[in-house]
Short mmCIF file of C-alpha atoms and ligand atoms in Angstrom, two decimals:
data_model
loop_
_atom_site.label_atom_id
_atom_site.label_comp_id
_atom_site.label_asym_id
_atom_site.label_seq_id
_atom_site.Cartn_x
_atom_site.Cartn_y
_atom_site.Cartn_z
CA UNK A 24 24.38 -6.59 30.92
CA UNK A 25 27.72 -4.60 30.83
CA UNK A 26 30.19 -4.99 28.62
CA UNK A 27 32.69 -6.37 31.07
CA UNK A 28 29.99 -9.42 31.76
CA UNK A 29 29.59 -10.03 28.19
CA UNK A 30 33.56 -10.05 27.75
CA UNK A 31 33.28 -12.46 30.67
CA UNK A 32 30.70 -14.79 28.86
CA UNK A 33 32.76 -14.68 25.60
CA UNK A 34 35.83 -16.19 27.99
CA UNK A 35 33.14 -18.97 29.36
CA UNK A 36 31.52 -20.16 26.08
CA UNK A 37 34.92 -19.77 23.93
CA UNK A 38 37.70 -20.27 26.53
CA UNK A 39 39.72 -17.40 25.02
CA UNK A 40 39.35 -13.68 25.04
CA UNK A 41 37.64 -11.15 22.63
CA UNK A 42 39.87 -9.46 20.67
CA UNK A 43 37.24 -7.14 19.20
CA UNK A 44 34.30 -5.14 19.97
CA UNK A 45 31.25 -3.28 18.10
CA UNK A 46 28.01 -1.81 18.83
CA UNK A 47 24.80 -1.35 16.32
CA UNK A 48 21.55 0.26 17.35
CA UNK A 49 18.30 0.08 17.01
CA UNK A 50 16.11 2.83 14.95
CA UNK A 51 12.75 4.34 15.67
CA UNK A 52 11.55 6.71 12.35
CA UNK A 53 9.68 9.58 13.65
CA UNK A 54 7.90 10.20 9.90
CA UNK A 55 7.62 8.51 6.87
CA UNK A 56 6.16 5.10 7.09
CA UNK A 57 5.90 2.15 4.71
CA UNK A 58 7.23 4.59 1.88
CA UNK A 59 10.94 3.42 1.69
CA UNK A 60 9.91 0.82 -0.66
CA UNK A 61 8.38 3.24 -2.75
CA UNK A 62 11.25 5.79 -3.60
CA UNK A 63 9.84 8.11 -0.57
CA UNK A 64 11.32 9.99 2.19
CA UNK A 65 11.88 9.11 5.55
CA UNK A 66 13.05 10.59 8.87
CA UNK A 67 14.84 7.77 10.96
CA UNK A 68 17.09 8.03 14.13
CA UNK A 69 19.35 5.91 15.62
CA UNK A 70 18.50 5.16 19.60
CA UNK A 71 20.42 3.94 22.70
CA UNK A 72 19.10 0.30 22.45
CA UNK A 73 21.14 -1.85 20.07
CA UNK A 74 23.46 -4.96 19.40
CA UNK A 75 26.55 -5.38 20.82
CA UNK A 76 29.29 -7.96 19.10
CA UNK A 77 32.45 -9.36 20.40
CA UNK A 78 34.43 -11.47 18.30
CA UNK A 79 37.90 -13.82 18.49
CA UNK A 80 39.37 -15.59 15.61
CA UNK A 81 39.73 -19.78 16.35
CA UNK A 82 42.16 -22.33 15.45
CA UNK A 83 39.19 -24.50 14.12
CA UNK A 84 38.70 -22.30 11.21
CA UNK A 85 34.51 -22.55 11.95
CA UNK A 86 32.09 -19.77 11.95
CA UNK A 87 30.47 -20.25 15.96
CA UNK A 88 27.75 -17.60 16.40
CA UNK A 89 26.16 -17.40 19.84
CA UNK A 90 23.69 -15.24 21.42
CA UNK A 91 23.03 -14.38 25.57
CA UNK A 92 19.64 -13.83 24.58
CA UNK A 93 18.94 -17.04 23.09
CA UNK A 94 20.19 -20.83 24.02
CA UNK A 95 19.90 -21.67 20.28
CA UNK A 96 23.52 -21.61 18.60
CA UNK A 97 24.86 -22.12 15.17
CA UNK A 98 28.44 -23.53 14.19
CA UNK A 99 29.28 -23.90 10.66
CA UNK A 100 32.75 -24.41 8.73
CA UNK A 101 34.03 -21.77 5.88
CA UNK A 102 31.89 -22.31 2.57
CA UNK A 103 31.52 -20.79 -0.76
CA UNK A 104 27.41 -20.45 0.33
CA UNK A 105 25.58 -20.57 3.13
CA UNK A 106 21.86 -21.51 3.32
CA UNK A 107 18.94 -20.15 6.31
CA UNK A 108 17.86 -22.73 8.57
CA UNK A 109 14.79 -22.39 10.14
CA UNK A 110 13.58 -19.26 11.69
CA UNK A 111 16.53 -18.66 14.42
CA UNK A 112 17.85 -15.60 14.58
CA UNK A 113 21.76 -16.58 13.68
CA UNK A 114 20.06 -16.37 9.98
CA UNK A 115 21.18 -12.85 9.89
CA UNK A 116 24.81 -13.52 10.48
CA UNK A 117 24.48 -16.34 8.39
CA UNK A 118 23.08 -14.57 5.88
CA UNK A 119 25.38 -11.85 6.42
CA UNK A 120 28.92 -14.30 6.17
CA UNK A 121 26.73 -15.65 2.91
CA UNK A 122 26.81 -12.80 1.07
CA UNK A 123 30.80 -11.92 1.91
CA UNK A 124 31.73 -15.13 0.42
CA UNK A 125 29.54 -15.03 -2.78
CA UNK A 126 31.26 -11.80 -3.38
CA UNK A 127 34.86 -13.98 -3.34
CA UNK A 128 35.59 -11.89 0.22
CA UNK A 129 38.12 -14.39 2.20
CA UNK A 130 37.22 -15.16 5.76
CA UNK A 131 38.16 -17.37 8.31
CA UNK A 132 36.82 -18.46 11.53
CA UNK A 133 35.40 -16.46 14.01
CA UNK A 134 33.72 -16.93 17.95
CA UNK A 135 31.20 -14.55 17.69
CA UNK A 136 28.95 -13.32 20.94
CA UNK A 137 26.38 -10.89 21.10
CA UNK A 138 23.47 -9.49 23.03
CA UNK A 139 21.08 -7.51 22.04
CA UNK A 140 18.52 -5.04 24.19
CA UNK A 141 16.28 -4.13 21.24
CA UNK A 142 13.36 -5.71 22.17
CA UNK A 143 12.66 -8.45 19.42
CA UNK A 144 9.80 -8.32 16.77
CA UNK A 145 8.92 -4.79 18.27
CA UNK A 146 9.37 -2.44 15.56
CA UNK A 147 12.74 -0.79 16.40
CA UNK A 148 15.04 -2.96 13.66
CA UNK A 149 16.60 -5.58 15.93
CA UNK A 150 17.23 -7.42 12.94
CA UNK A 151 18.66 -4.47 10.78
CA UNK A 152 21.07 -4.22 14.67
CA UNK A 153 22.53 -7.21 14.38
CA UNK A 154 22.91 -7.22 10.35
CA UNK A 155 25.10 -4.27 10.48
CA UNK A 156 26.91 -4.75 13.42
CA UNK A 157 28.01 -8.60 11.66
CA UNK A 158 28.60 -6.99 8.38
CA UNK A 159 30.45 -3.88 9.90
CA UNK A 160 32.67 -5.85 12.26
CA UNK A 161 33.41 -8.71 9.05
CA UNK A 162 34.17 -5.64 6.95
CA UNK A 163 36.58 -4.05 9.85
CA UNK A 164 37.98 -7.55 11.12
CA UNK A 165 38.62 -9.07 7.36
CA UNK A 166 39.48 -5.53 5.46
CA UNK A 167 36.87 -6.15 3.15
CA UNK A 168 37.06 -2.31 1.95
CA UNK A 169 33.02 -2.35 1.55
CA UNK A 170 31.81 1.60 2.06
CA UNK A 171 29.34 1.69 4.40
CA UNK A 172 26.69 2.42 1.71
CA UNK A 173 27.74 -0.95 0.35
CA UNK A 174 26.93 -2.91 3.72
CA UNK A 175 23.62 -1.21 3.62
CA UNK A 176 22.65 -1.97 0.52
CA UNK A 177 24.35 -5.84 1.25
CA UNK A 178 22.17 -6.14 5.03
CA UNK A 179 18.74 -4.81 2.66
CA UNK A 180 20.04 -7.90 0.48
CA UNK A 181 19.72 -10.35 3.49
CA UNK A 182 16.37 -9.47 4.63
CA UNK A 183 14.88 -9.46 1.38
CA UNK A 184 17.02 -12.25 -0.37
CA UNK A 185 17.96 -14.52 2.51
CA UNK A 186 15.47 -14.15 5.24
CA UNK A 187 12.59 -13.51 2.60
CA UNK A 188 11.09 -9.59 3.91
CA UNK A 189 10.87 -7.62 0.93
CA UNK A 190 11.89 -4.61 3.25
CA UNK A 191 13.27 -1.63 1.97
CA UNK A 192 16.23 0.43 2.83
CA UNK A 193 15.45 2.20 5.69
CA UNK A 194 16.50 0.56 8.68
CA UNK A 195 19.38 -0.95 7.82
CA UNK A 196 20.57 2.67 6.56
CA UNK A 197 19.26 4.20 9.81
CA UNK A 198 21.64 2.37 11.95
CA UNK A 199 24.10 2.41 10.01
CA UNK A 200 24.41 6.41 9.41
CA UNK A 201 22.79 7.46 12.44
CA UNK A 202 24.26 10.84 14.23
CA UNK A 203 23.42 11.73 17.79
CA UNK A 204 20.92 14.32 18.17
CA UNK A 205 20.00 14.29 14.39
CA UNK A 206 17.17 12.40 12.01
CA UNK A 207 18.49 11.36 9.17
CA UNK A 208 16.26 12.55 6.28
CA UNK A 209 16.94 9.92 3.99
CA UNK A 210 15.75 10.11 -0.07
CA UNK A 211 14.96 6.26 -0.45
CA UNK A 212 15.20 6.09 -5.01
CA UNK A 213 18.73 8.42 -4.43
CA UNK A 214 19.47 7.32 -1.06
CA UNK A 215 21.04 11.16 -1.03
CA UNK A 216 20.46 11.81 2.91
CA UNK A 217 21.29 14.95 5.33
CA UNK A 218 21.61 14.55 9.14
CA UNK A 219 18.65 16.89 10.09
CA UNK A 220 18.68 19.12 13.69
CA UNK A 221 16.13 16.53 15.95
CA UNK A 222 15.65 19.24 17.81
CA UNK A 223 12.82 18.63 20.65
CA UNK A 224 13.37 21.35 23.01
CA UNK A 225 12.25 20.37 26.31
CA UNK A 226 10.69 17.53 25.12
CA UNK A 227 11.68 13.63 25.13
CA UNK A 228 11.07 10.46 22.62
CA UNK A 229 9.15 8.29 23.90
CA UNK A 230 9.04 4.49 23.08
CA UNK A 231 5.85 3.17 23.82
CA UNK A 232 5.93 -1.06 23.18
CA UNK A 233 2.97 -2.40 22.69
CA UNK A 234 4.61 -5.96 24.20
CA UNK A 235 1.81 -7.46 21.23
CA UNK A 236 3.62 -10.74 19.65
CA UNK A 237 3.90 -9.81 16.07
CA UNK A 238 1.90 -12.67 14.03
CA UNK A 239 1.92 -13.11 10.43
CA UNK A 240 3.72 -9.46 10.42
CA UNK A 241 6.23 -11.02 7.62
CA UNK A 242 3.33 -11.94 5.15
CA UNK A 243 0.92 -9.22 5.49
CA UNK A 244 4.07 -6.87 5.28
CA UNK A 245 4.73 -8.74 1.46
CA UNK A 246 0.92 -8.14 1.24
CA UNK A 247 1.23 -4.07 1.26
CA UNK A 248 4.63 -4.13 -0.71
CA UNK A 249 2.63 -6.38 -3.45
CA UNK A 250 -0.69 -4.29 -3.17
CA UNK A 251 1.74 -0.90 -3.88
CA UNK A 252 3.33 -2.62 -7.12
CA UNK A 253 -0.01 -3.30 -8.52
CA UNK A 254 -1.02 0.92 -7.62
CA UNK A 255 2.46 1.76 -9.36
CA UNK A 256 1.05 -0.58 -12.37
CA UNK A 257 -2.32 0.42 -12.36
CA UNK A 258 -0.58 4.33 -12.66
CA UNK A 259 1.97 3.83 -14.77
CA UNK A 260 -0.46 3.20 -17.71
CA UNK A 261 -0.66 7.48 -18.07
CA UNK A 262 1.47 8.80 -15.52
CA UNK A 263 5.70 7.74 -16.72
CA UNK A 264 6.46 7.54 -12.95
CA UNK A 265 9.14 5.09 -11.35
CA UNK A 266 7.29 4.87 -8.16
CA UNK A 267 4.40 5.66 -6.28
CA UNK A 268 6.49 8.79 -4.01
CA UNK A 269 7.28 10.42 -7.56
CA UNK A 270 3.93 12.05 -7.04
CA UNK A 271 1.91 14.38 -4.89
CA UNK A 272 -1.35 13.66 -3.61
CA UNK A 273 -2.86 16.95 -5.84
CA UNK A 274 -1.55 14.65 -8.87
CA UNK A 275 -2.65 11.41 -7.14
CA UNK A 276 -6.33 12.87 -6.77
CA UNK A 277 -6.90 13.00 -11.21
CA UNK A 278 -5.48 9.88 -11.62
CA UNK A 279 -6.57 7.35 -8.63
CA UNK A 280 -9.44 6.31 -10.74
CA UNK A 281 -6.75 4.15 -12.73
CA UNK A 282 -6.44 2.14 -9.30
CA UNK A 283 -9.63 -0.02 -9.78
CA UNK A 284 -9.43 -2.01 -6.72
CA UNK A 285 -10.58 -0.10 -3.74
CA UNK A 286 -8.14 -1.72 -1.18
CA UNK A 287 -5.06 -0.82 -3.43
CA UNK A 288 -6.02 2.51 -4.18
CA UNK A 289 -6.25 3.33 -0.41
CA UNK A 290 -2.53 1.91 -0.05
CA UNK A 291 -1.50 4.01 -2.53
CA UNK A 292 -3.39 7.34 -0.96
CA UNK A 293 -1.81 6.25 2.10
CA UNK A 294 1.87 6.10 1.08
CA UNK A 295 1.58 9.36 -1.33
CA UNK A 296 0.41 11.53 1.31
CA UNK A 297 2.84 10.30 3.99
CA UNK A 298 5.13 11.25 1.75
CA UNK A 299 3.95 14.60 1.28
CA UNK A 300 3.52 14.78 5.21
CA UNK A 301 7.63 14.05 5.36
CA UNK A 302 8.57 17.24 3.46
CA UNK A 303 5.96 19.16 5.96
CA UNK A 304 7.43 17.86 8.73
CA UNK A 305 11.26 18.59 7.85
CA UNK A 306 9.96 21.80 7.50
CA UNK A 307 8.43 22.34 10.93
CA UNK A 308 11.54 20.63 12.40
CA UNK A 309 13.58 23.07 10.40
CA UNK A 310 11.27 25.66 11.60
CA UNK A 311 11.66 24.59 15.34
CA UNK A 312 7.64 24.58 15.33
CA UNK A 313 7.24 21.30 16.89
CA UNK A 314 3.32 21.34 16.95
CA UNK A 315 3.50 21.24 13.70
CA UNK A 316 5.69 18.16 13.49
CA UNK A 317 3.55 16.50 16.21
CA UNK A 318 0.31 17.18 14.02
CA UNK A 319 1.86 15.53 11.46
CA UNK A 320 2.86 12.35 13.46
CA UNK A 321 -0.92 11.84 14.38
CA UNK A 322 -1.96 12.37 10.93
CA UNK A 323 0.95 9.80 9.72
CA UNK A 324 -0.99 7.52 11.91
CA UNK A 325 -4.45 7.98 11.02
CA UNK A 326 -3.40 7.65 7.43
CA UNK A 327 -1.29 4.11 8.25
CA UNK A 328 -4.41 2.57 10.76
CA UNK A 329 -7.40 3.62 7.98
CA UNK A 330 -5.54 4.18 4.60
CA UNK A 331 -3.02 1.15 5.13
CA UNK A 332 -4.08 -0.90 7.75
CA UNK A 333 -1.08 -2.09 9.39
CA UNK A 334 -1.97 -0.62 13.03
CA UNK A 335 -4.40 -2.33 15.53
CA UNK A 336 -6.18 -1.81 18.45
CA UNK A 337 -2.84 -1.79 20.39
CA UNK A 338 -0.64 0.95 18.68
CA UNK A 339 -4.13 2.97 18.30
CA UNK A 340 -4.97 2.93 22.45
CA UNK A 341 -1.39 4.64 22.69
CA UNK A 342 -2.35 7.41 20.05
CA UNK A 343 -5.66 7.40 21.89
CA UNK A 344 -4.46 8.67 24.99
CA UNK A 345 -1.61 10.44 23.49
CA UNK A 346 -4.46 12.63 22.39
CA UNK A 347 -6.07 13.46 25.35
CA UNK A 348 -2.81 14.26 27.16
CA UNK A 349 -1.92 17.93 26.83
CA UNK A 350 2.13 17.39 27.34
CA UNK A 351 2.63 15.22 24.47
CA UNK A 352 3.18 17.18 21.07
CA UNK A 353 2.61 14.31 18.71
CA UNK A 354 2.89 10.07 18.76
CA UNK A 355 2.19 7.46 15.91
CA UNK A 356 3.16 3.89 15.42
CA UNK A 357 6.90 3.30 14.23
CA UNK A 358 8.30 0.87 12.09
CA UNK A 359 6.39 -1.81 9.88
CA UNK A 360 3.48 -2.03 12.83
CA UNK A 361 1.00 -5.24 13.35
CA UNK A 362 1.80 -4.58 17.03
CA UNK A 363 5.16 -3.50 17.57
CA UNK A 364 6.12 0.00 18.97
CA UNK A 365 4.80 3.62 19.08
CA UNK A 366 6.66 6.64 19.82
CA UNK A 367 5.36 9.88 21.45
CA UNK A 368 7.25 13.95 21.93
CA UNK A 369 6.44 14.50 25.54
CA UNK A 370 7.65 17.14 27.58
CA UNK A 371 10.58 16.35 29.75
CA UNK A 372 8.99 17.11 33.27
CA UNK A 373 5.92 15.32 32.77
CA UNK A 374 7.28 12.10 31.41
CA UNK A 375 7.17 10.13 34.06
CA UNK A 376 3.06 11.06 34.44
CA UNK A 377 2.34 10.11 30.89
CA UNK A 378 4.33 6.74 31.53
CA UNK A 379 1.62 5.81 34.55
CA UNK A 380 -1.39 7.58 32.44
CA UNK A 381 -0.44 6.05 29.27
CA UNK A 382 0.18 2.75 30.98
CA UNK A 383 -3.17 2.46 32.94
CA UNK A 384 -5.30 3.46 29.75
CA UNK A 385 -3.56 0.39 27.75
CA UNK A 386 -3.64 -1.99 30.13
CA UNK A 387 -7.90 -1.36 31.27
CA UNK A 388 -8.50 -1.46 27.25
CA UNK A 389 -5.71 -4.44 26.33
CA UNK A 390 -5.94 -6.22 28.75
CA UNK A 391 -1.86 -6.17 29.83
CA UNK A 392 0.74 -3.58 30.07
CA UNK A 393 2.75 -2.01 27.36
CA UNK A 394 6.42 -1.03 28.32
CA UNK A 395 7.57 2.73 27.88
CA UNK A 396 11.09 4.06 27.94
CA UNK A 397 12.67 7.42 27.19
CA UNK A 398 15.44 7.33 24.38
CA UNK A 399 17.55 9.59 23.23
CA UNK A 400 18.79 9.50 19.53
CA UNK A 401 22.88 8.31 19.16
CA UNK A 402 25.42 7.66 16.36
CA UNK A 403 25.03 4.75 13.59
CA UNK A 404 27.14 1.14 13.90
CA UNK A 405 30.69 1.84 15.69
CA UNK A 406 33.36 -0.22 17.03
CA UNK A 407 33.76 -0.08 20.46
CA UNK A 408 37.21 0.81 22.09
CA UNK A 409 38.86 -0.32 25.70
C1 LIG B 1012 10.10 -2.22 8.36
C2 LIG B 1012 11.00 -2.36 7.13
C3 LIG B 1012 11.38 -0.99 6.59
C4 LIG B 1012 10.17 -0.09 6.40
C5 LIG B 1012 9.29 -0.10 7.65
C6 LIG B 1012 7.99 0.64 7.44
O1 LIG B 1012 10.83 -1.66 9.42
O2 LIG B 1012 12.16 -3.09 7.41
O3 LIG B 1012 12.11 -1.15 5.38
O4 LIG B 1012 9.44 -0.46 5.27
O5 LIG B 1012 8.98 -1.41 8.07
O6 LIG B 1012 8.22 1.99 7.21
#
């Protein structure tokens, strides 16, 4: 859809024009998994899919959110609070206009349209998209004067508070910083960040989707953040640590035998050494040696599909291949996983072969095709000018 159809559409369901415009992305993290929420570091980038907004103040003084990728709508009057209804996915501007108004922000009515071309459930933040882009445009369109680090910090509050995903930070601070060309190395306990050279030399990012419908993704995801609260516990009785990343595995190795459960103490292994992996990685990147970095990736994903268990047979027949295919540097899952995306560093010319290679393999062991794109890394949430 271009933006003059979706301008159109906002004319047909509203009967006026959009007076405003803004754009969010998606995210894929290329290191650095399941360790936000555990003071760790991460290495997210902004892509070229995202959520685009358009918006028009109404005489009705009513909140109207629609959505061209969904027939569900929600209307809803101004309101000192705001409450989620079911599991539709206006809950995130809901929940978004919620939190404005508990702070005492003053709104008023808005027609509100977007669309969206993040694939849904798949890993790459479609819900951190559209949180942003609602809070950034209410920010811009009301003069809020939030910072940006402030509508962060209010879209983590939605997830975790309103839609109920104890999520971390990651996402919704990907999109929201993002700079083309650059991974955002992001410090998740100081949330101190630097927008890092993604330099891939003649390579591309992949995006491999596994197209697997993400089921009970929400609670087993509450499942690992629980099971690394009870590792922090277990090693807090002799170790004065805040969280699990404020160690190395060297130190994790003399004290894991606190961690009596078996299951947990693999969790924690897990997110200590993909934390360890991160600082290896910005180095390679640094270093331009992009073997490195790719060794790393597949590493990052052995450690999340043994150590914390949140791949499947899906994401691990794309690392499969990836393996066997001498023009792709590195791949992993991305994101929170149970199905969902993987990414892979391929080199430019041969992109189009992996996509058939990578393709067939899935498909004879799956059972039905994944979808693969090429992306290239862009700039955070932005409003969008004529
Ligand atoms: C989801 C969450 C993030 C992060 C990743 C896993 O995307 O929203 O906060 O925990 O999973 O790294």
């Amino acid at each position: 859809m271009t933006i003059d159809q979706l301008k159109q559409q906002f004319e047909i369901l509203f009967n006026q024009q959009a007076l405003e415009g803004y754009f969010c992305p998606g995210r894929v993290n290329l290191i650095g998994e399941h360790i936000d929420y555990n003071g760790g570091l991460v290495m997210p980038c902004a892509i070229n899919f995202g959520t685009w907004m358009l918006l028009a103040p109404n005489e009705d003084n009513v909140f109207r959110f629609r959505s061209v990728n969904f027939e569900e709508f929600y209307e809803t009057g101004v309101q000192t609070a705001y409450q989620k209804t079911g599991r539709e996915w206006y809950n995130y501007p809901l929940g978004v206009l919620h939190h404005f108004v508990s702070d005492n922000k003053t709104v008023k009515g808005l027609d509100v349209l977007y669309y969206g071309n993040v694939p849904i459930g798949s890993g790459l933040s479609s819900s951190a998209s559209i949180e942003i882009a609602t809070a950034y445009a209410f920010n811009q369109y009301f003069k809020s004067g939030y910072s940006k680090l402030e509508l962060v910090k209010m879209a983590k509050s939605v997830e975790n508070n309103f839609i109920g995903l104890s999520s971390g930070i990651m996402d919704q601070f990907a999109v929201a910083f993002g700079e083309e060309h650059k991974a955002l190395m992001l410090n998740c306990d100081t949330l101190e960040y630097e927008a890092v050279d993604a330099n891939l030399a003649d390579n591309v990012l992949a995006i491999i989707n596994t197209n697997k419908p993400r089921k009970l993704a929400e609670s087993k995801y509450n499942e690992r953040v629980q099971e690394c609260q009870q590792a922090l516990e277990a090693l807090q009785q002799e170790l004065k640590i805040a969280n699990l990343c404020d160690i190395d595995t060297d130190t994790f190795k003399q004290y894991e035998h606190l961690i009596t459960n078996k299951v947990v103490q693999k969790r924690a292994r897990h997110v200590i050494a993909e934390n360890d992996r991160v600082k290896l990685a910005a180095k390679a990147l640094a270093q331009h040696n992009l073997a490195e970095f790719g060794r790393l990736m597949y590493a990052s994903h052995h450690s999340l599909q043994h150590d914390y268990e949140v791949s499947g047979a899906e994401l691990d027949a794309v690392v499969e291949y990836s393996l066997t295919d001498t023009n792709v540097v590195g791949a992993r899952m991305t994101g929170a996983g149970f199905g969902g995306c993987a990414i892979a560093i391929v080199k430019a010319d041969a992109f189009e072969d992996y996509r058939e290679k990578v393709i067939n393999y899935y498909t004879g062991k799956i059972g039905y095709a994944p979808s693969v794109y090429a992306t290239t890394i862009s700039d955070g949430v932005h409003e969008l000018i004529d």
